[in-house]
Short mmCIF file of C-alpha atoms in Angstrom, two decimals:
data_model
loop_
_atom_site.label_atom_id
_atom_site.label_comp_id
_atom_site.label_asym_id
_atom_site.label_seq_id
_atom_site.Cartn_x
_atom_site.Cartn_y
_atom_site.Cartn_z
CA MET A 161 128.54 114.20 -89.17
CA SER A 162 124.93 114.25 -88.57
CA ASP A 163 122.36 115.92 -90.27
CA LEU A 164 121.24 118.41 -87.55
CA VAL A 165 121.11 121.90 -88.79
CA MET A 166 120.11 124.69 -86.05
CA GLY A 167 118.92 128.34 -86.45
CA ALA A 168 118.55 131.28 -83.74
CA GLY A 169 117.07 134.34 -84.12
CA HIS A 170 116.25 137.09 -81.24
CA SER A 171 113.87 140.69 -81.28
CA ALA A 172 113.68 143.56 -78.60
CA ALA A 173 110.61 144.48 -80.75
CA GLN A 174 107.67 146.12 -78.88
CA ASP A 175 104.57 144.43 -80.00
CA THR A 176 104.76 140.63 -79.24
CA ASN A 177 104.07 139.56 -82.84
CA GLU A 178 106.34 141.95 -84.35
CA ALA A 179 109.39 140.79 -81.85
CA VAL A 180 108.78 136.97 -82.48
CA ARG A 181 108.12 137.33 -86.17
CA GLU A 182 111.50 138.90 -86.21
CA ALA A 183 113.35 136.17 -84.25
CA VAL A 184 111.85 132.89 -86.12
CA GLU A 185 112.06 134.81 -89.83
CA ALA A 186 116.13 135.29 -88.33
CA ALA A 187 115.92 131.73 -87.44
CA ARG A 188 114.48 129.80 -90.07
CA ARG A 189 117.24 131.68 -92.70
CA LYS A 190 119.68 129.67 -90.62
CA LEU A 191 118.29 126.59 -91.37
CA GLY A 192 118.00 127.17 -95.24
CA ASP A 193 115.70 124.86 -96.75
CA THR A 194 115.54 121.95 -93.83
CA ALA A 195 112.12 122.07 -91.87
CA PRO A 196 112.20 122.68 -88.50
CA GLY A 197 111.39 120.43 -86.44
CA LEU A 198 111.61 121.86 -82.75
CA ALA A 199 111.68 125.14 -81.48
CA LEU A 200 113.21 126.21 -78.04
CA VAL A 201 111.53 129.68 -77.14
CA ALA A 202 112.14 132.43 -74.21
CA ALA A 203 110.84 135.87 -73.61
CA THR A 204 111.04 137.94 -70.82
CA VAL A 205 108.26 138.53 -68.45
CA ASP A 206 107.20 142.25 -70.46
CA HIS A 207 105.63 140.43 -73.09
CA ASP A 208 102.44 138.32 -72.20
CA ALA A 209 102.98 134.98 -71.97
CA ALA A 210 99.92 133.65 -73.50
CA ARG A 211 100.75 136.15 -76.50
CA VAL A 212 103.95 135.04 -76.93
CA HIS A 213 102.70 131.80 -77.33
CA GLU A 214 100.43 132.43 -79.70
CA ALA A 215 102.49 134.21 -81.75
CA PHE A 216 105.01 131.34 -82.02
CA ARG A 217 102.20 128.86 -82.83
CA ALA A 218 101.32 131.06 -85.94
CA ALA A 219 104.85 131.70 -87.13
CA LEU A 220 105.60 128.11 -86.47
CA PRO A 221 102.19 125.72 -87.50
CA GLY A 222 102.71 122.42 -86.25
CA VAL A 223 106.26 122.61 -84.72
CA PRO A 224 106.91 121.04 -81.23
CA ILE A 225 107.44 124.18 -78.76
CA HIS A 226 109.21 124.14 -75.70
CA GLY A 227 110.52 127.04 -73.17
CA SER A 228 110.14 129.46 -70.62
CA THR A 229 110.17 133.28 -69.72
CA THR A 230 113.88 134.54 -68.95
CA SER A 231 115.12 137.03 -66.05
CA LEU A 232 116.99 140.35 -67.20
CA GLY A 233 117.37 139.49 -71.12
CA VAL A 234 117.25 137.00 -73.60
CA LEU A 235 121.04 135.53 -74.14
CA THR A 236 122.36 136.00 -77.87
CA GLY A 237 126.06 135.49 -79.47
CA GLY A 238 125.51 139.06 -79.95
CA GLY A 239 125.17 140.19 -76.00
CA VAL A 240 121.70 140.46 -74.11
CA VAL A 241 118.47 141.25 -75.53
CA MET A 242 116.76 143.46 -73.56
CA GLY A 243 114.95 146.61 -75.24
CA PRO A 244 112.21 148.87 -73.20
CA SER A 245 109.42 146.40 -73.69
CA GLY A 246 111.78 142.80 -73.27
CA GLY A 247 113.15 140.47 -75.23
CA VAL A 248 112.24 137.31 -77.07
CA GLY A 249 114.29 134.60 -78.74
CA VAL A 250 113.89 131.16 -80.39
CA LEU A 251 116.78 128.06 -81.24
CA LEU A 252 115.19 126.04 -84.01
CA PHE A 253 116.20 122.61 -84.74
CA GLY A 254 115.86 120.70 -87.82
CA GLY A 255 117.17 117.04 -89.18
CA SER A 256 116.52 114.29 -91.03
CA ARG A 257 117.62 110.73 -91.28
CA GLY A 258 117.35 109.44 -87.82
CA THR A 259 117.39 113.02 -86.15
CA SER A 260 113.72 113.73 -84.59
CA PHE A 261 112.35 115.35 -81.37
CA SER A 262 109.51 115.01 -79.51
CA VAL A 263 108.22 117.41 -76.31
CA GLY A 264 106.19 116.70 -73.50
CA SER A 265 103.78 118.72 -70.43
CA ALA A 266 102.43 118.36 -67.07
CA GLY A 267 101.04 120.46 -64.37
CA PHE A 268 101.49 120.00 -61.15
CA GLY A 269 97.71 119.28 -60.11
CA GLU A 270 98.83 115.45 -59.32
CA GLY A 271 102.42 116.32 -57.90
CA ALA A 272 105.40 117.53 -58.85
CA ARG A 273 107.15 113.65 -59.55
CA GLU A 274 103.67 112.83 -60.85
CA ALA A 275 104.17 115.95 -63.50
CA GLY A 276 107.59 114.71 -64.56
CA ARG A 277 106.71 110.73 -65.06
CA ARG A 278 103.47 112.45 -67.27
CA ALA A 279 105.79 114.21 -69.39
CA ALA A 280 108.58 112.27 -69.49
CA ALA A 281 105.89 109.48 -70.75
CA GLU A 282 104.11 112.10 -72.84
CA ILE A 283 108.18 112.06 -74.97
CA LYS A 284 107.89 108.26 -74.97
CA ARG A 285 104.86 108.16 -76.69
CA ARG A 286 105.81 111.03 -79.43
CA GLY A 287 109.45 109.92 -79.88
CA GLU A 288 111.16 107.18 -81.79
CA ALA A 289 109.51 103.35 -80.39
CA GLY A 290 111.99 101.55 -78.29
CA LYS A 291 114.57 104.10 -77.72
CA MET A 292 115.88 106.36 -75.75
CA PRO A 293 116.35 109.97 -76.08
CA ARG A 294 120.04 111.48 -76.33
CA LEU A 295 118.64 114.30 -74.44
CA VAL A 296 116.11 115.97 -72.42
CA PHE A 297 115.55 119.56 -72.14
CA ILE A 298 114.03 120.90 -69.05
CA ALA A 299 111.56 123.83 -68.08
CA ALA A 300 110.25 124.09 -64.75
CA THR A 301 108.63 126.84 -62.55
CA PRO A 302 110.46 127.30 -59.38
CA GLY A 303 110.28 125.04 -55.86
CA ARG A 304 109.82 121.42 -56.42
CA GLU A 305 112.61 120.58 -59.61
CA GLU A 306 113.98 117.90 -57.08
CA GLU A 307 110.76 115.78 -57.87
CA VAL A 308 110.58 116.71 -61.13
CA LEU A 309 113.60 115.32 -61.75
CA ALA A 310 112.45 112.04 -59.86
CA GLY A 311 109.69 111.59 -62.08
CA ILE A 312 111.35 112.11 -64.94
CA ALA A 313 113.96 109.24 -63.96
CA ASP A 314 111.12 106.85 -63.37
CA GLU A 315 110.44 107.00 -67.35
CA LEU A 316 113.70 107.63 -68.75
CA PRO A 317 116.54 106.19 -66.36
CA GLY A 318 119.96 107.36 -66.90
CA VAL A 319 118.78 109.99 -69.47
CA PRO A 320 120.80 113.34 -69.32
CA VAL A 321 118.47 116.43 -68.87
CA PHE A 322 119.49 119.91 -69.08
CA GLY A 323 117.32 123.20 -68.64
CA GLY A 324 116.43 125.72 -65.96
CA SER A 325 113.75 127.00 -63.82
CA ALA A 326 111.44 129.89 -65.27
CA ALA A 327 112.05 133.13 -63.99
CA ASP A 328 111.21 136.81 -63.91
CA HIS A 329 112.99 140.21 -63.00
CA ALA A 330 111.75 140.11 -59.56
CA ILE A 331 111.24 136.74 -57.55
CA GLU A 332 107.19 137.30 -57.79
CA GLY A 333 105.62 134.55 -59.59
CA ALA A 334 105.25 135.88 -62.79
CA TRP A 335 107.35 133.53 -64.78
CA SER A 336 105.61 130.94 -67.40
CA ILE A 337 106.71 127.78 -68.96
CA PHE A 338 105.77 127.90 -73.16
CA THR A 339 104.07 124.00 -73.81
CA ASP A 340 103.28 122.40 -76.81
CA GLU A 341 99.92 123.46 -75.74
CA GLY A 342 100.05 126.82 -74.17
CA ALA A 343 101.78 128.88 -71.85
CA GLU A 344 101.24 127.73 -68.00
CA ARG A 345 101.78 129.27 -64.75
CA GLU A 346 103.14 125.80 -63.02
CA GLY A 347 104.57 122.84 -64.36
CA VAL A 348 106.76 121.66 -66.53
CA THR A 349 107.77 121.01 -70.06
CA LEU A 350 110.23 118.61 -71.37
CA ALA A 351 112.11 118.44 -75.13
CA ALA A 352 113.44 115.47 -76.62
CA LEU A 353 116.27 114.50 -79.00
CA TRP A 354 116.93 111.32 -80.75
CA GLY A 355 119.90 110.40 -83.51
CA GLU A 356 122.76 108.23 -83.62
CA GLY A 357 124.24 110.79 -85.68
CA VAL A 358 123.92 113.30 -83.48
CA LYS A 359 127.37 114.48 -81.68
CA LEU A 360 126.24 116.32 -78.23
CA GLY A 361 128.44 117.67 -75.38
CA ALA A 362 126.91 119.40 -72.39
CA ALA A 363 127.79 120.00 -68.98
CA ILE A 364 126.97 121.87 -65.73
CA GLU A 365 128.91 123.32 -63.34
CA GLY A 366 129.24 126.12 -60.49
CA PRO A 367 131.50 128.95 -60.57
CA TYR A 368 132.51 128.56 -57.08
CA GLU A 369 135.19 127.37 -55.42
CA PRO A 370 135.20 125.48 -51.44
CA THR A 371 136.70 127.44 -48.96
CA GLY A 372 137.35 125.40 -45.02
CA LYS A 373 133.99 126.13 -43.78
CA SER A 374 131.73 123.65 -43.31
CA ALA A 375 128.81 122.95 -40.76
CA ARG A 376 126.45 119.43 -41.05
CA VAL A 377 122.62 120.56 -41.30
CA THR A 378 120.92 119.10 -38.21
CA ALA A 379 117.38 120.26 -38.74
CA SER A 380 115.90 121.36 -41.86
CA ASN A 381 112.66 120.91 -43.80
CA GLY A 382 112.59 120.71 -47.79
CA ARG A 383 114.37 123.98 -48.30
CA SER A 384 114.53 125.69 -45.13
CA ILE A 385 117.10 125.12 -42.53
CA LYS A 386 117.10 124.92 -39.22
CA THR A 387 120.28 124.27 -37.78
CA LEU A 388 123.41 123.86 -38.67
CA ASP A 389 125.75 122.18 -36.18
CA GLY A 390 123.07 122.16 -33.66
CA ARG A 391 123.34 126.01 -33.84
CA PRO A 392 120.74 128.69 -35.79
CA ALA A 393 121.77 128.87 -39.49
CA THR A 394 121.43 132.51 -39.51
CA GLU A 395 123.92 132.40 -37.00
CA VAL A 396 126.72 130.35 -38.66
CA LEU A 397 126.61 132.20 -41.52
CA HIS A 398 127.26 135.40 -39.92
CA GLY A 399 130.09 133.47 -38.93
CA TRP A 400 131.22 132.72 -42.28
CA ILE A 401 129.94 135.23 -43.94
CA GLY A 402 130.41 138.35 -41.58
CA ASP A 403 128.46 142.04 -41.04
CA ALA A 404 127.22 141.77 -44.82
CA ILE A 405 124.70 139.77 -43.43
CA ALA A 406 124.22 140.99 -40.13
CA ASP A 407 120.97 143.38 -40.24
CA GLN A 408 119.44 140.20 -41.95
CA VAL A 409 120.47 137.75 -39.27
CA ARG A 410 119.31 140.31 -36.42
CA GLU A 411 115.78 141.19 -38.63
CA GLY A 412 115.33 138.39 -40.90
CA GLY A 413 115.51 139.84 -44.99
CA ASN A 414 116.45 138.97 -48.22
CA LEU A 415 119.79 137.35 -48.47
CA LEU A 416 120.26 137.29 -52.46
CA MET A 417 122.60 140.02 -53.24
CA GLN A 418 124.65 139.42 -50.16
CA THR A 419 125.21 135.72 -50.93
CA ALA A 420 125.74 135.91 -54.59
CA MET A 421 129.50 135.16 -54.43
CA THR A 422 129.14 133.35 -51.09
CA PRO A 423 126.77 130.83 -51.34
CA VAL A 424 126.84 126.97 -49.86
CA GLY A 425 127.39 123.88 -51.34
CA VAL A 426 127.18 120.11 -50.87
CA ALA A 427 130.29 118.05 -52.20
CA ARG A 428 128.37 115.17 -54.36
CA GLY A 429 130.80 112.06 -55.73
CA GLY A 430 131.26 111.29 -59.82
CA ASN A 431 134.23 110.78 -62.39
CA GLU A 432 135.54 114.37 -62.38
CA ALA A 433 139.19 115.30 -61.06
CA LYS A 434 137.21 116.93 -58.06
CA PRO A 435 133.55 116.63 -56.39
CA PHE A 436 131.02 118.16 -58.47
CA TYR A 437 129.55 120.93 -56.10
CA GLN A 438 125.97 121.12 -56.05
CA LEU A 439 124.85 124.83 -54.86
CA LEU A 440 122.33 126.30 -52.46
CA HIS A 441 121.50 129.97 -52.91
CA PRO A 442 120.70 131.04 -49.45
CA ALA A 443 117.29 133.35 -49.76
CA GLN A 444 115.89 134.32 -46.64
CA ALA A 445 117.08 134.28 -43.22
CA HIS A 446 114.66 134.62 -40.21
CA PRO A 447 114.99 136.12 -37.08
CA GLU A 448 114.29 133.05 -34.72
CA GLY A 449 117.33 131.83 -36.81
CA GLY A 450 116.50 129.41 -39.79
CA VAL A 451 117.62 130.15 -43.92
CA ASP A 452 115.99 129.69 -47.00
CA VAL A 453 117.14 128.02 -49.94
CA PHE A 454 116.62 127.61 -53.29
CA ALA A 455 117.45 123.73 -53.05
CA ASP A 456 116.40 121.02 -50.74
CA ALA A 457 118.96 120.61 -47.77
CA PRO A 458 118.23 117.42 -46.07
CA GLU A 459 119.34 116.58 -42.59
CA GLY A 460 122.62 115.59 -42.21
CA THR A 461 123.97 116.94 -45.63
CA THR A 462 127.50 118.50 -44.90
CA LEU A 463 127.32 122.32 -46.62
CA CYS A 464 130.25 124.07 -47.56
CA LEU A 465 131.00 128.18 -47.88
CA MET A 466 131.88 128.80 -51.75
CA SER A 467 133.26 131.79 -52.62
CA GLY A 468 133.18 133.26 -56.09
CA SER A 469 134.11 136.56 -58.24
CA GLU A 470 133.18 138.37 -61.34
CA ASP A 471 136.13 136.36 -62.77
CA SER A 472 135.22 132.99 -61.95
CA LEU A 473 131.65 134.17 -63.23
CA VAL A 474 133.16 134.95 -66.57
CA ASP A 475 135.86 132.07 -67.03
CA ILE A 476 133.42 129.69 -65.98
CA ILE A 477 132.58 129.62 -70.08
CA ASP A 478 136.14 128.28 -71.02
CA ARG A 479 135.52 124.99 -68.44
CA LEU A 480 132.09 124.53 -69.99
CA VAL A 481 133.38 125.07 -73.54
CA GLU A 482 136.10 122.81 -72.91
CA ARG A 483 133.97 120.12 -71.15
CA CYS A 484 131.49 120.28 -73.97
CA LEU A 485 133.85 119.36 -76.89
CA SER A 486 135.78 117.06 -74.90
CA ASN A 487 132.28 115.07 -74.71
CA ALA A 488 131.18 115.13 -77.65
CA LYS A 489 134.53 114.41 -79.60
CA ILE A 490 134.21 117.88 -81.78
CA GLU A 491 136.12 120.60 -82.91
CA ALA A 492 134.86 123.76 -82.03
CA LYS A 493 134.56 124.27 -85.97
CA ASP A 494 132.08 121.18 -85.60
CA ALA A 495 129.78 123.00 -83.18
CA ARG A 496 125.98 123.34 -84.85
CA GLY A 497 124.54 125.37 -82.33
CA ALA A 498 124.70 125.95 -78.57
CA PHE A 499 121.88 126.59 -75.36
CA LEU A 500 123.30 128.32 -72.52
CA ILE A 501 121.55 128.27 -69.34
CA TYR A 502 123.20 131.06 -67.05
CA CYS A 503 121.58 131.46 -63.21
CA ALA A 504 120.16 135.19 -62.74
CA GLY A 505 121.56 134.89 -59.37
CA CYS A 506 124.85 134.99 -61.22
CA ALA A 507 123.98 137.34 -63.85
CA GLY A 508 123.09 140.11 -61.42
CA ALA A 509 126.18 139.50 -59.48
CA VAL A 510 128.61 139.97 -62.73
CA GLY A 511 126.33 142.60 -63.77
CA PRO A 512 127.59 144.56 -67.37
CA ARG A 513 130.22 141.83 -67.49
CA ILE A 514 127.49 139.09 -68.63
CA ASP A 515 128.58 140.73 -71.98
CA ASP A 516 132.08 139.19 -71.37
CA VAL A 517 130.27 136.12 -70.37
CA LEU A 518 128.57 136.22 -73.89
CA ALA A 519 131.75 137.22 -76.24
CA ARG A 520 133.98 134.72 -74.69
CA LEU A 521 131.38 132.04 -75.78
CA ARG A 522 131.61 133.71 -79.25
CA SER A 523 135.14 133.74 -79.27
CA ARG A 524 135.50 130.21 -78.38
CA LEU A 525 132.62 128.58 -80.54
CA GLY A 526 132.75 131.34 -83.35
CA ASP A 527 129.53 132.76 -84.43
CA VAL A 528 126.92 129.95 -83.76
CA PRO A 529 123.13 129.96 -83.53
CA LEU A 530 123.00 130.39 -79.74
CA LEU A 531 119.90 130.84 -77.07
CA GLY A 532 120.79 131.56 -73.64
CA LEU A 533 118.25 132.28 -70.68
CA CYS A 534 118.58 133.27 -66.92
CA THR A 535 116.79 131.21 -64.36
CA PHE A 536 115.97 130.58 -61.13
CA GLY A 537 117.60 127.41 -60.86
CA GLU A 538 119.57 125.00 -63.15
CA GLN A 539 119.42 121.44 -63.95
CA GLY A 540 121.66 119.07 -65.68
CA TYR A 541 123.51 115.98 -65.89
CA VAL A 542 126.40 115.02 -63.50
CA PRO A 543 128.72 111.98 -64.46
CA GLY A 544 128.64 109.20 -61.47
CA VAL A 545 125.52 111.60 -60.01
CA GLY A 546 122.86 111.37 -61.98
CA ASN A 547 120.50 114.83 -63.14
CA VAL A 548 120.66 117.56 -60.17
CA HIS A 549 119.31 120.86 -59.61
CA SER A 550 121.37 123.79 -58.88
CA ASN A 551 121.54 127.47 -58.24
CA LEU A 552 123.86 129.95 -58.99
CA SER A 553 125.13 127.49 -61.99
CA VAL A 554 126.06 127.52 -65.51
CA SER A 555 125.23 124.77 -67.80
CA LEU A 556 126.10 124.59 -71.91
CA VAL A 557 124.47 122.20 -74.53
CA VAL A 558 126.85 122.08 -77.65
CA ALA A 559 125.44 120.31 -80.40
CA ALA A 560 127.24 118.96 -83.70
#
C-alpha cells in the first residue's frame, strides 16, 4: 500500500476565519504526524472568497491550495454542511517516499485553451521531472470548459482530469476559484498527484437513461442550439417533454428546473458495456426557437432525450463506488479518502435526498475523509473517449 494519508474537515461557523480554522484543524488531526502536501478547498459564496483564501493560506502556510466555490453547501460524509452563513470544507493530502503534489493556474486573458495549457505547464514545472501525474483535479469558472480541457491535453496528453466548475447559489456569476495565489473570478486551477504506489479509482457518469427520442443538431453556435432536424429546437423539445415547458417555448424563459430530469445526451464511444452519454442541460429557451445548453453542441451531433428520477440520482453512487474500487483494484476498507463532484442541478432535483446520496456513499466506503462540491459543470475521464465536460453528472475519485 502507499504512504498516502488524507484528512477532511468542514465548518458552518459564521466567521470565515473561525470556519477555516475549524475545518483545517479537523483535517490535520486525521493526518496525524504527516505534513499536508496539498489542500483541496471548498466554500459557499456566503463567505467572501478573498477572505476564505487568506484564511486557508494563514492556516496552511506553504501548502499548495486548489479549489472553488460550491452551490447549496459543502458535501461531507455526515451530510450537507450549510449554515446560516454558508459552509467551508477542506480535503488534505499528505505522503512521502514518492507521493507528491503540485498546482497550477491561469486566467482567461489569452484564451481558455491557453489558460489550460499554461496551468498544465505549471503543474509539470512544479511536479516530478520527466513523469506525468497520475491524476489532475480541475476547477474552472463556467463557460469554456471544453477549451480548457483541450489546453490541458496539449501539455498532459492522456492524463485523467476530474473536477467541476465553480458555482454559486443562483447562476449569477458570484463564483470563484481558489488558486495557490488567491481567489479569482475567472480562470482555471489544477492540482496534480504523483506516486506509483498510490491506488486511484475515478469515474464520471450521468444518472439518466436514454429514451427512444433523438434528433440531429442542424444549426448551432457553441452552446446555443438553433434547430434540430431542421425544426426550431424549442419545438422539438416541446414535443419530447410536453407542456411542462410550454410557457418557456412560447415566451422564452429558464428551463433548468423543468429539464433536470430530462436532459439531452450525446452517445460517446468507449470500452464500457454501454456508451457514455455526455449530458447537456437545457438552460434557456428563446421565443425565436433556440435553446441554450451548458456544453457545446456542434452541428451534426445527434442528441437523445434522457430520463432520470430521484432514485436514479441516489443510486448512481453505488455504480460509481463499484467502478472506482474496481479501477483501483482495492476493497472499500483500503480507501484512504474520496472526492465527490455532484452536479448542482442534480442536487436541486433530488432535494432533501442529497443526504441519502451522502449516506449511501458513507455506507459503501465507511468513514473515510470526504470532500464534495455541487458544481455548474462536471469534468472527468472516460476510457476510450478522454477527458470530457458534461452536465448533470456525478464523479468520484477514491484513493488508497
